[in-house]
XYZ file of C-alpha atoms in Angstrom:
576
model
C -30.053 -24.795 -58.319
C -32.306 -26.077 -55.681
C -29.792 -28.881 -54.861
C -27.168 -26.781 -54.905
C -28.717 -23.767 -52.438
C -29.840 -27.195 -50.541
C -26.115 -28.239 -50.232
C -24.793 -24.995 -49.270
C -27.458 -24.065 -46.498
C -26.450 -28.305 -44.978
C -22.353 -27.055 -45.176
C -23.486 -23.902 -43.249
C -25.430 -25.582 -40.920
C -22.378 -28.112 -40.449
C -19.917 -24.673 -40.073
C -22.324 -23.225 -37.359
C -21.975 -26.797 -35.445
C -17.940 -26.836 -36.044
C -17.658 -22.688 -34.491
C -19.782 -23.149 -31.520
C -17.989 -26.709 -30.806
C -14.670 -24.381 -30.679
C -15.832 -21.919 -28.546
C -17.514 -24.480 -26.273
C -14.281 -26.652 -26.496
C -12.527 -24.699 -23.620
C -15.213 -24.554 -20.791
C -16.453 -27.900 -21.444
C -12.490 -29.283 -20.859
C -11.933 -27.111 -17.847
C -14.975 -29.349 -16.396
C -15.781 -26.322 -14.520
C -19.035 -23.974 -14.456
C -18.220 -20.901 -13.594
C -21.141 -17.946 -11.403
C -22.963 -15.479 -13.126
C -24.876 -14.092 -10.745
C -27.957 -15.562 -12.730
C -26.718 -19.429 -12.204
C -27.995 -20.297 -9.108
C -31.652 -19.518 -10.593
C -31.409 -20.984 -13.807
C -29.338 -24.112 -12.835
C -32.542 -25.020 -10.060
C -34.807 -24.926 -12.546
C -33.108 -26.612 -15.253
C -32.338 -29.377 -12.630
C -36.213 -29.609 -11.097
C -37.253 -30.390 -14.622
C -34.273 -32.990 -15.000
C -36.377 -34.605 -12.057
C -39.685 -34.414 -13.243
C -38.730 -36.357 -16.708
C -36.110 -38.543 -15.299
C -39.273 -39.322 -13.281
C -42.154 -39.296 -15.868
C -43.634 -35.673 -16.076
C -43.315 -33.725 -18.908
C -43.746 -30.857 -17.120
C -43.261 -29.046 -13.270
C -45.892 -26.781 -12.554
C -44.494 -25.833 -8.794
C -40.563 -26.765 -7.847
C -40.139 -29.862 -5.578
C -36.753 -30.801 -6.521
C -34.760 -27.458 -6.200
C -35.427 -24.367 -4.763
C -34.994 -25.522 -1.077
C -38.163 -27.828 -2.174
C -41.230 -25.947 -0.878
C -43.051 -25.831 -4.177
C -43.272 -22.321 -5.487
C -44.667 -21.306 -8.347
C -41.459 -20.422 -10.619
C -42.744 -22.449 -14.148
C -46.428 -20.806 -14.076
C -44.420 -17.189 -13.586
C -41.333 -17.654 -15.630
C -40.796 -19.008 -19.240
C -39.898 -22.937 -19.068
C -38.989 -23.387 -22.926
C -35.092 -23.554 -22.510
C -35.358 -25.628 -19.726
C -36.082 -28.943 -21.861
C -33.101 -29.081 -24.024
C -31.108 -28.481 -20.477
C -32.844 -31.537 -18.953
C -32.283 -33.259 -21.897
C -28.893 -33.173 -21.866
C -28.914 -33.763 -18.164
C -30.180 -37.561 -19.236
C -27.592 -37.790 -21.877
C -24.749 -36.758 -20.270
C -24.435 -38.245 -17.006
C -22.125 -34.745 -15.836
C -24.048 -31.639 -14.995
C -21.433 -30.055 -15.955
C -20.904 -31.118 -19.051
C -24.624 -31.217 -19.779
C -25.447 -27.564 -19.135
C -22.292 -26.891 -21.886
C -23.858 -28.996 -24.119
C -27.439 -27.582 -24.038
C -25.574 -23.678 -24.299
C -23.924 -25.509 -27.251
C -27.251 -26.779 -28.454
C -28.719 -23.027 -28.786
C -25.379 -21.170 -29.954
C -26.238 -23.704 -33.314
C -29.771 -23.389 -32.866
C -29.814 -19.592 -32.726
C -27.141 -19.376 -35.335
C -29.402 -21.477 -37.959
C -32.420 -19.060 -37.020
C -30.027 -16.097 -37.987
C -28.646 -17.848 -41.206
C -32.361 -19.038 -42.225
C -34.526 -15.472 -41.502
C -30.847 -13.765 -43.058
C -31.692 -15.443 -46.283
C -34.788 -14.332 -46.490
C -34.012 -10.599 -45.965
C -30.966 -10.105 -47.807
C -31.778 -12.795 -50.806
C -28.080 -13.821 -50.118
C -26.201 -16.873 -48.258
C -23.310 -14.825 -47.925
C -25.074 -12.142 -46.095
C -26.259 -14.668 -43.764
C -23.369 -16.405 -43.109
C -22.037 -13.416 -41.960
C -24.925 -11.895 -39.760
C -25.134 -15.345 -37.722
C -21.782 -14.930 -36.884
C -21.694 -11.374 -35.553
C -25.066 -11.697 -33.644
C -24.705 -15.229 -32.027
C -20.631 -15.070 -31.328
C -21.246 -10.999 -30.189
C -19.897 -9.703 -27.249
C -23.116 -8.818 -26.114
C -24.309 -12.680 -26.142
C -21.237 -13.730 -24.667
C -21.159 -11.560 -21.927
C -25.008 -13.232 -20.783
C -24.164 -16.358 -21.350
C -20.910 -16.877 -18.914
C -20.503 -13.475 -17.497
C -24.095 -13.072 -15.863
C -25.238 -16.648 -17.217
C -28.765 -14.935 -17.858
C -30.291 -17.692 -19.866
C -33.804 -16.570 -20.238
C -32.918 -13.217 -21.806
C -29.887 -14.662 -24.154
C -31.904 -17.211 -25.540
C -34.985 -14.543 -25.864
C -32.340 -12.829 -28.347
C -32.438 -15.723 -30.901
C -36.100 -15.417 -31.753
C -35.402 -11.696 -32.609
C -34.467 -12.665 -36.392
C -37.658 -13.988 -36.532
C -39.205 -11.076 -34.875
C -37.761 -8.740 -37.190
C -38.227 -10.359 -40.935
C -42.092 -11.236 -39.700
C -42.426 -7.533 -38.824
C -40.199 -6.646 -42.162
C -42.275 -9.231 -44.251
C -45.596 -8.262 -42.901
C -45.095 -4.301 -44.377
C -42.298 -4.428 -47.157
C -42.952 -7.775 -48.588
C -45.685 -9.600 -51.040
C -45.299 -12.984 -49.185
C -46.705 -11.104 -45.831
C -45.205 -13.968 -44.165
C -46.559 -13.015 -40.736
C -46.498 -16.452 -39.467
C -42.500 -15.888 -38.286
C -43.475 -12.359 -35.832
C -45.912 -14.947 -34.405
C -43.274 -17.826 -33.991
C -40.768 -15.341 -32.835
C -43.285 -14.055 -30.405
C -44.149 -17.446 -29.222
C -40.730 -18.457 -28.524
C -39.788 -14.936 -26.129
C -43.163 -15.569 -24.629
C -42.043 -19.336 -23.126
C -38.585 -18.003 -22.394
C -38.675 -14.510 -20.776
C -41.095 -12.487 -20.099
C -39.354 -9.074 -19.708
C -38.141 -9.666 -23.193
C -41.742 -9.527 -24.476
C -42.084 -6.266 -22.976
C -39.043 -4.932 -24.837
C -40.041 -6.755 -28.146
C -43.529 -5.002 -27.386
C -42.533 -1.497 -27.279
C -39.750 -1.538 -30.031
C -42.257 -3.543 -32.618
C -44.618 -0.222 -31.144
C -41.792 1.736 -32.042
C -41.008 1.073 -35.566
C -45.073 0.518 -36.008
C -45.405 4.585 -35.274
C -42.537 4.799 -37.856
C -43.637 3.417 -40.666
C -47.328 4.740 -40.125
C -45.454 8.137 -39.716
C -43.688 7.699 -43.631
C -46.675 5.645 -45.260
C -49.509 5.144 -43.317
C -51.545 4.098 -46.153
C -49.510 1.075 -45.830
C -49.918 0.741 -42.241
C -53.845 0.156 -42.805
C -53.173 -1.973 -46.076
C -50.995 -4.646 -43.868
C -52.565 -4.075 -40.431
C -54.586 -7.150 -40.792
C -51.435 -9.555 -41.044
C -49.813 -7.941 -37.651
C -53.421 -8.337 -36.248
C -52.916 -11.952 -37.331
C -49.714 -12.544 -35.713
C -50.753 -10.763 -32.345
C -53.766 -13.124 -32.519
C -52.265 -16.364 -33.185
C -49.269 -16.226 -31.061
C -51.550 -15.134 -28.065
C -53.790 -18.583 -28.774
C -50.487 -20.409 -29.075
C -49.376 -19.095 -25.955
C -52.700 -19.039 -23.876
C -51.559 -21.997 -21.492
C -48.510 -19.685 -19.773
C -51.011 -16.429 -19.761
C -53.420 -18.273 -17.850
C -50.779 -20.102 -15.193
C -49.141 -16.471 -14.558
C -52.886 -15.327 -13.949
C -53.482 -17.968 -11.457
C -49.901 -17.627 -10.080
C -50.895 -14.285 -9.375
C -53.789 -14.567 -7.880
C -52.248 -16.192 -4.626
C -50.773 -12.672 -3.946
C -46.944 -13.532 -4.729
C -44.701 -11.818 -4.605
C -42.473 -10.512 -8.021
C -38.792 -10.579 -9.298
C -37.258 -7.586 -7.451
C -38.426 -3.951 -8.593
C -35.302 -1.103 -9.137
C -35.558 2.493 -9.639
C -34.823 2.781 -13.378
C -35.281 6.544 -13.432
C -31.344 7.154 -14.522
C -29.397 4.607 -17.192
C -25.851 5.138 -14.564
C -23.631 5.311 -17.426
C -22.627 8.232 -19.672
C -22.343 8.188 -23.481
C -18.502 8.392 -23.195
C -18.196 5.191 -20.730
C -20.613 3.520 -22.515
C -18.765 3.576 -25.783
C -15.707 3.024 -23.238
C -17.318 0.149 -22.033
C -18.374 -1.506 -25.391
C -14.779 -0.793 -26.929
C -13.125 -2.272 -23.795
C -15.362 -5.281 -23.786
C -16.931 -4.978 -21.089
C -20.771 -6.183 -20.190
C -21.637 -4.397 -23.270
C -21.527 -4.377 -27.108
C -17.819 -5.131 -27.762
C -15.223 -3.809 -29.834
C -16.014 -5.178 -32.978
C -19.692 -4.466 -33.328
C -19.032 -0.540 -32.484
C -15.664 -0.466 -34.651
C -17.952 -1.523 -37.611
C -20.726 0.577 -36.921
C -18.274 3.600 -36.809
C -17.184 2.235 -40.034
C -20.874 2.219 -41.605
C -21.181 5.940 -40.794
C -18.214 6.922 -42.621
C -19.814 5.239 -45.658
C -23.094 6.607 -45.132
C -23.621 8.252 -48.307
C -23.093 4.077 -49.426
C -25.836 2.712 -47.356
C -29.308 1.981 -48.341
C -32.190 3.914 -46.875
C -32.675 0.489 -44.939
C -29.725 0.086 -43.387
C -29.301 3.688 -42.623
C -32.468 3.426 -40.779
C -31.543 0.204 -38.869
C -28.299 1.983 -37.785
C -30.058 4.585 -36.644
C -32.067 2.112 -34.610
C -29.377 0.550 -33.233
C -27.643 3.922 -32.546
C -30.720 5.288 -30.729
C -31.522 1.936 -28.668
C -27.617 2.312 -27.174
C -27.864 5.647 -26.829
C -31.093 4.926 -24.479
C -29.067 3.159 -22.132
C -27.182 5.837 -20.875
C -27.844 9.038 -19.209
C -28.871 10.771 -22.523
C -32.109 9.215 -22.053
C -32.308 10.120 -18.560
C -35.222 12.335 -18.567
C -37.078 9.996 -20.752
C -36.102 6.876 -17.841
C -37.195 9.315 -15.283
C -40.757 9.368 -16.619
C -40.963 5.713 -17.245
C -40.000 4.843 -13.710
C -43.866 5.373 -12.930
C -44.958 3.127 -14.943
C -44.928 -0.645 -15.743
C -41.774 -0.627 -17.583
C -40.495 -0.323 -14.485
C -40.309 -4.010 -14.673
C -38.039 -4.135 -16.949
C -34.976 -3.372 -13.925
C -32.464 -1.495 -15.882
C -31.782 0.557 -18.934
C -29.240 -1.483 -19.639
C -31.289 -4.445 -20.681
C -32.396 -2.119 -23.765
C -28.165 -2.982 -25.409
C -30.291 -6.529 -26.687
C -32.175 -4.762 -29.101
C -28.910 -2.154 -29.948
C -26.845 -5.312 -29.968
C -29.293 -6.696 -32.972
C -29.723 -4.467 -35.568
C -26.004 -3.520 -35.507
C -25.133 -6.934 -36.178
C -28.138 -6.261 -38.982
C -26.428 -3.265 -40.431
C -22.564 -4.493 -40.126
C -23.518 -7.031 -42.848
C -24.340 -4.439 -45.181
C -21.354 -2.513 -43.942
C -19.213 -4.841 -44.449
C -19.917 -5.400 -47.781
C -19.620 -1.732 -49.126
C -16.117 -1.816 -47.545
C -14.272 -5.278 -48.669
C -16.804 -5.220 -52.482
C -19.057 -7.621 -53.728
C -16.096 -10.147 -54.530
C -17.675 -13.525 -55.304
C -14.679 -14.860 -53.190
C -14.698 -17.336 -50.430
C -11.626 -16.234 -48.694
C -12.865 -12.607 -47.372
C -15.635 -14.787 -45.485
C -13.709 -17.331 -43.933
C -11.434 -14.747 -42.851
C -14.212 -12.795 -41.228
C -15.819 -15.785 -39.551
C -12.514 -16.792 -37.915
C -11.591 -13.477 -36.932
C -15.389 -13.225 -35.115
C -14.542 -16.902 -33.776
C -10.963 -16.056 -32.609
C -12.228 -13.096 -30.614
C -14.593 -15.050 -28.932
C -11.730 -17.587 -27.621
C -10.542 -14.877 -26.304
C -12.917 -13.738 -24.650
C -13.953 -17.212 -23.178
C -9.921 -17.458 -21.830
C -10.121 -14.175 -20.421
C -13.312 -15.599 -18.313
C -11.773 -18.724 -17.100
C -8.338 -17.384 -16.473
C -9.935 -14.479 -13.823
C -12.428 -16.942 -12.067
C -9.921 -18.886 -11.430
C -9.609 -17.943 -7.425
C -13.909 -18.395 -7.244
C -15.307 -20.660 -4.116
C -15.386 -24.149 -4.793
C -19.028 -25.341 -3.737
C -17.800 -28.916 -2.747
C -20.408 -28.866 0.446
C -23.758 -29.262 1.374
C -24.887 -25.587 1.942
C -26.752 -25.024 5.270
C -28.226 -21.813 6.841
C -24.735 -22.122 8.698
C -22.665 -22.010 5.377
C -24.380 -20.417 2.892
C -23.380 -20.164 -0.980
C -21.802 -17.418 -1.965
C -24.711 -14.973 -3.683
C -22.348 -15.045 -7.375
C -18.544 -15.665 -6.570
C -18.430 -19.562 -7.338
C -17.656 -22.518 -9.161
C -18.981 -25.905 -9.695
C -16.372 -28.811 -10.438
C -17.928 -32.059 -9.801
C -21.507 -33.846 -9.976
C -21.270 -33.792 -6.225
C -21.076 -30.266 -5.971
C -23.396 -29.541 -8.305
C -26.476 -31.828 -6.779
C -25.341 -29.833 -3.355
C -25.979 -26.908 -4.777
C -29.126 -27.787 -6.510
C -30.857 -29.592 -3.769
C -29.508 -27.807 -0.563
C -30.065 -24.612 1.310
C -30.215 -21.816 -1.176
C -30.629 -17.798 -0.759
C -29.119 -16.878 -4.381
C -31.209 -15.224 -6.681
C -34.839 -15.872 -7.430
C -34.341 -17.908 -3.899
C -37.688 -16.208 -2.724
C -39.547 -14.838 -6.386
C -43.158 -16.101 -6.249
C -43.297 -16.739 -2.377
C -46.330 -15.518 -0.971
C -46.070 -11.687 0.246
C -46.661 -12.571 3.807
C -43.926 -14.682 4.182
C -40.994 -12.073 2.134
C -41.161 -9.210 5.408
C -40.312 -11.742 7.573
C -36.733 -13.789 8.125
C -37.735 -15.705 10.728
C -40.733 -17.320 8.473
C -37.834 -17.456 5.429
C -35.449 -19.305 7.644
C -37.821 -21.699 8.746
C -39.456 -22.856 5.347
C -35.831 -23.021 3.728
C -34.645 -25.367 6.602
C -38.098 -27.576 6.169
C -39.295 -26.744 9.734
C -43.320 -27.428 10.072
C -45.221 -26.437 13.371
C -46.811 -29.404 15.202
C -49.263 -27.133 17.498
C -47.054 -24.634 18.902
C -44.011 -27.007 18.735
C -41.621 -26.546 16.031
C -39.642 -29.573 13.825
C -37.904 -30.145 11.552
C -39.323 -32.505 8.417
C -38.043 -35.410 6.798
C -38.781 -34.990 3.062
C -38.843 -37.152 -0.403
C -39.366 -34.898 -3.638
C -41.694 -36.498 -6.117
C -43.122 -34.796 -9.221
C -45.258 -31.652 -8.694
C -45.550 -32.664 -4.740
C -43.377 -33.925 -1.551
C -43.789 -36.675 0.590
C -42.673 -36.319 4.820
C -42.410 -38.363 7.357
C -44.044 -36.593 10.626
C -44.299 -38.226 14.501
C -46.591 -36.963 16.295
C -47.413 -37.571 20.565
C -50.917 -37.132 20.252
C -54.066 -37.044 17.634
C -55.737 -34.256 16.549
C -52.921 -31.882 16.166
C -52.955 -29.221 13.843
C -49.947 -29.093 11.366
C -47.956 -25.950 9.737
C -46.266 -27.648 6.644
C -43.246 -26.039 5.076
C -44.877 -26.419 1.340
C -46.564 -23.454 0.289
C -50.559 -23.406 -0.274
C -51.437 -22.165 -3.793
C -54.682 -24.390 -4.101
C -55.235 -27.158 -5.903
C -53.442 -29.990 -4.090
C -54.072 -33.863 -3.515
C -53.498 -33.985 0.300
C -52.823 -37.475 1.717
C -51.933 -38.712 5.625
C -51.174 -42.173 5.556
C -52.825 -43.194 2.525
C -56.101 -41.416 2.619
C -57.029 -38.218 1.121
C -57.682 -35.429 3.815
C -58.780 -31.710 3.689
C -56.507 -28.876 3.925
C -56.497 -25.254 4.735
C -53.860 -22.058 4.295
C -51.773 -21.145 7.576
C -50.553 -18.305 8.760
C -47.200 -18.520 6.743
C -49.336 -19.308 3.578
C -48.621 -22.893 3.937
C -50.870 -26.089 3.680
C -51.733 -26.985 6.970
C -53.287 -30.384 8.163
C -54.660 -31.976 11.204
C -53.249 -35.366 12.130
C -55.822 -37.420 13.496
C -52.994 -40.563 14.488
C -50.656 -40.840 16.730
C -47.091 -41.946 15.644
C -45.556 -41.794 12.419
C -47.544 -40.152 9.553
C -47.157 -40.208 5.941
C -47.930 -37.269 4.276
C -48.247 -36.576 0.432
C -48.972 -33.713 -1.227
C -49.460 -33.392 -5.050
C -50.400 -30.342 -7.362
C -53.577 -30.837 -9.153
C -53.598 -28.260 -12.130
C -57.243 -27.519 -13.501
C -59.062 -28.328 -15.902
C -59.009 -24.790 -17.441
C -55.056 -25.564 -17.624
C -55.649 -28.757 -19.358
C -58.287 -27.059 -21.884
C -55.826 -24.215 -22.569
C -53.028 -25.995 -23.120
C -54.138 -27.975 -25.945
C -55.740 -24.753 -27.441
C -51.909 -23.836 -27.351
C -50.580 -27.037 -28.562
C -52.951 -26.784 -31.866
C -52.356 -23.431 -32.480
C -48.817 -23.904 -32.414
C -49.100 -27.046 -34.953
C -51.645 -24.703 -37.209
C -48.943 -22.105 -37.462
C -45.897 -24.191 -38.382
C -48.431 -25.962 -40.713
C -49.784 -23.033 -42.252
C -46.006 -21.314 -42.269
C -44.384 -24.968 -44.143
C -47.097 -24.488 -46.484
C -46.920 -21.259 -47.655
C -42.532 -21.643 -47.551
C -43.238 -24.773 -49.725
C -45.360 -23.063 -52.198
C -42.043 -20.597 -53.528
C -39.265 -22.014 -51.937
C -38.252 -22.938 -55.695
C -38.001 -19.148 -56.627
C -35.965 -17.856 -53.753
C -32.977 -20.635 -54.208
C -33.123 -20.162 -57.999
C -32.182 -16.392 -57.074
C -28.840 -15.021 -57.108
C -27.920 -16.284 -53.949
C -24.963 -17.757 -53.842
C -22.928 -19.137 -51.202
């Protein structure tokens, strides 16, 4: 039986690689990558760490390479983890294009083999599974933040929630209190998104006061475990808490701040919305859940409670909710920007309950067929969605130039065809989003100040100029002539502390300008060459391999306990 279950989970695995190579297929042959209005952030930062390993870090700590190259602080604020399989495929493949594809590619299988794996251990069965990793990781939901907005942080957040969900499920309704996969799952969100955590945060709150509210005897009999997983994944994860600290403390500046006191869409739209897939839930997901409610008598008291979830988490992101939003928009969910970001957690335990659906409609058939049929139908409606997307951004600006202050990017509306267009708009002048997160607060009030840094103009005395400029990892190099010695020097590289500062070969102080900048006093007369390199602390050394070990501890602790009765869940009725 073992070989067998062994056999079956390798074929699914294999399946998951064949689906998400079909509905990769057609962007990767239109050679084109098409705006969300999330792409110009995601695609600098992918590309600055391309840099940094192509050049022999493992890791940027400020951005030298992208993000109009004055150094800011966007790794120590903003999880890094999906950036490496990116950058990775950046040195594979020598097209950008093609590279990003791949890496989306990458975590479509990825994410689907979470959703298979944690599926199995819920529902005892690889049919289940099969199923759930389909409607979850091909939703309309996904797809829509993958190409439509192109949101990577939060869509790849969404593929630790399986994990999230049976660690919380196992730490409360199972023997095993396998508590080590909240922690992973936690872990993961943690280096990938940061708003995500919050939402993760409240909801695990959420059904916390739920079960304590039906059985709070078991509440304080399996407290310890969730006290475990809080513990361990905030050791594992101490190195980013302590670089957004310190990024912080330099008086930055944050992603932008909206008023979320109303959701802007009513219940009827919304459903409207979803049905008509649009950037919501998508037909399929709602026509099943409808489905699932005329069976309800059917359902198990679990899945009638995880539709309710899912009901009441979409039902929060319109105007129902609205006095609820209202309240919250004075305090630090705030940060969260919109409702709407709230349809992630809707989105997953739908998918959750449609398996069970599902199965009460079409019977407990031991049959093949009814699943391949499924799976294609779920696959065939994401083609269509993906030639809906490249058939209406057809008409979308080609960014075949270098963008200057004088021709700027469009902010969303764009495309990206070639490896020259893509380095363009990479390394040149950018104002898309993120552009400015993390600059210092004195320099976000004023344009003049913004204009200047992104153009690489540094202040020689009173006399402005504009820089010559080499990107090297964690630092920049310039080439500066001066008329006289003993000149102080605005540099266009912002001052966070901690810097290696050299003119001509020989270390010199430093101090903060006016603009928040490093500033420098030239002591020849000529040419000068300047270097300036990021020295992370010691502190971020130490913490980091506290995080490194308790990351190993966990997945060593987890394969050892998974080990120990692996035999007795594949010897279970849980066929494929």
């Amino acid at each position: 039986m073992l070989k067998s279950n062994l056999k079956k989970d390798v074929t699914a695995i294999f399946i998951f690689l064949i689906s998400c190579s079909i509905v990769m297929l057609p962007f990767i042959h239109s050679g084109t990558l098409h705006a969300g209005v999330d792409m110009s952030f995601h695609l600098n930062r992918i590309y600055d760490l391309y840099k940094n390993i192509q050049n022999g870090n493992a890791f940027s700590y400020i951005s030298t390479y992208s993000f109009n190259q004055l150094g800011t602080f966007v790794n120590m604020v903003y999880g890094f983890l999906p950036l490496y399989p990116m950058a990775i495929c950046m040195i594979i493949f020598k097209n950008p294009i093609e590279a990003v594809y791949m890496g989306i590619l990458f975590f479509m299988w990825i994410s689907m083999i979470i959703s298979y794996m944690m599926g199995i251990k819920f529902w005892g069965s690889r049919k289940k599974s099969l199923i759930f990793a389909f409607l979850y990781i091909f939703s309309e939901y996904t797809f829509n933040w993958w190409f439509k907005t192109f949101g990577l942080g939060q869509v790849i957040a969404c593929s630790f929630l399986p994990l999230i969900f049976y660690g919380l499920y196992s730490i409360f309704y199972n023997d095993k209190k396998e508590w080590y996969f909240l922690s992973l799952g936690m872990i993961g969100v943690i280096y990938t998104h940061i708003l995500s955590v919050m939402i993760y945060s409240i909801v695990i709150f959420f059904v916390l006061v739920l079960i304590t509210i039906s059985d709070w005897q078991r509440t304080i009999k399996n407290i310890k475990y969730l006290v475990y997983a809080i513990m361990s994944s905030f050791l594992a994860t101490l190195f980013y808490w302590v670089t957004l600290l310190s990024a912080y403390g330099y008086d930055i500046s944050t992603t932008k701040e909206v008023d979320i006191s109303t959701a802007g869409i009513k219940f009827g739209d919304s459903i409207m919305n979803a049905l008509n897939s649009g950037d919501s839930l998508g037909p399929l997901i709602v026509v099943v859940t409808i489905m699932g409610i005329g069976v309800w008598k059917k359902q198990s008291k679990m899945n009638k409670v995880i539709i309710i979830l899912g009901i009441f988490s979409f039902c929060a992101t319109t105007t129902l909710f609205d006095v609820a939003w209202n309240f919250l928009n004075n305090t630090p969910i705030k940060a969260i920007q919109w409702p709407g970001r709230i349809l992630m957690i809707s989105n997953f335990f739908l998918a959750v309950s449609s398996v069970d659906t599902f199965e009460i409609l079409v019977g407990k058939s031991r049959r093949v067929l009814k699943y391949f049929v499924v799976c294609s139908g779920v696959i065939f409606l994401s083609l269509s969605s993906v030639y809906t997307l490249l058939n209406t951004r057809k008409n979308q600006t080609i960014i075949d130039y270098n963008p200057t202050s004088k021709r700027v990017a469009p902010f969303s509306d764009y495309q990206l065809t070639s490896t020259k267009g893509f380095k363009y708009f990479v390394t040149g002048y950018n104002v898309g989003v993120g552009s400015s997160d993390y600059w210092p607060k004195v320099d976000i009030g004023n344009a003049k100040i913004q204009e200047d840094l992104r153009n690489h103009i540094a202040y020689v005395g009173n006399k402005s100029t504009k820089l010559k400029y080499k990107s090297i990892p964690n630092g920049i190099e310039y080439m500066l002539n001066t008329n006289k010695s003993g000149v102080d020097v605005d540099l266009p590289f912002f001052n966070y502390g901690n810097y290696s500062v050299e003119a001509n070969g020989e270390k010199i102080t430093y101090y903060k300008t006016k603009r928040s900048t490093i500033g420098i006093r030239i002591l020849k007369k000529g040419t000068n060459e300047i270097k300036i390199v990021y020295q992370p602390s010691e502190c971020f050394k130490f913490v980091k391999w506290i995080s490194i070990v308790t990351i190993f501890l966990i997945v060593l602790y987890g394969i050892s306990n998974e080990v120990g009765y692996i035999r007795t869940l594949s010897s279970a009725n849980t066929d494929l």
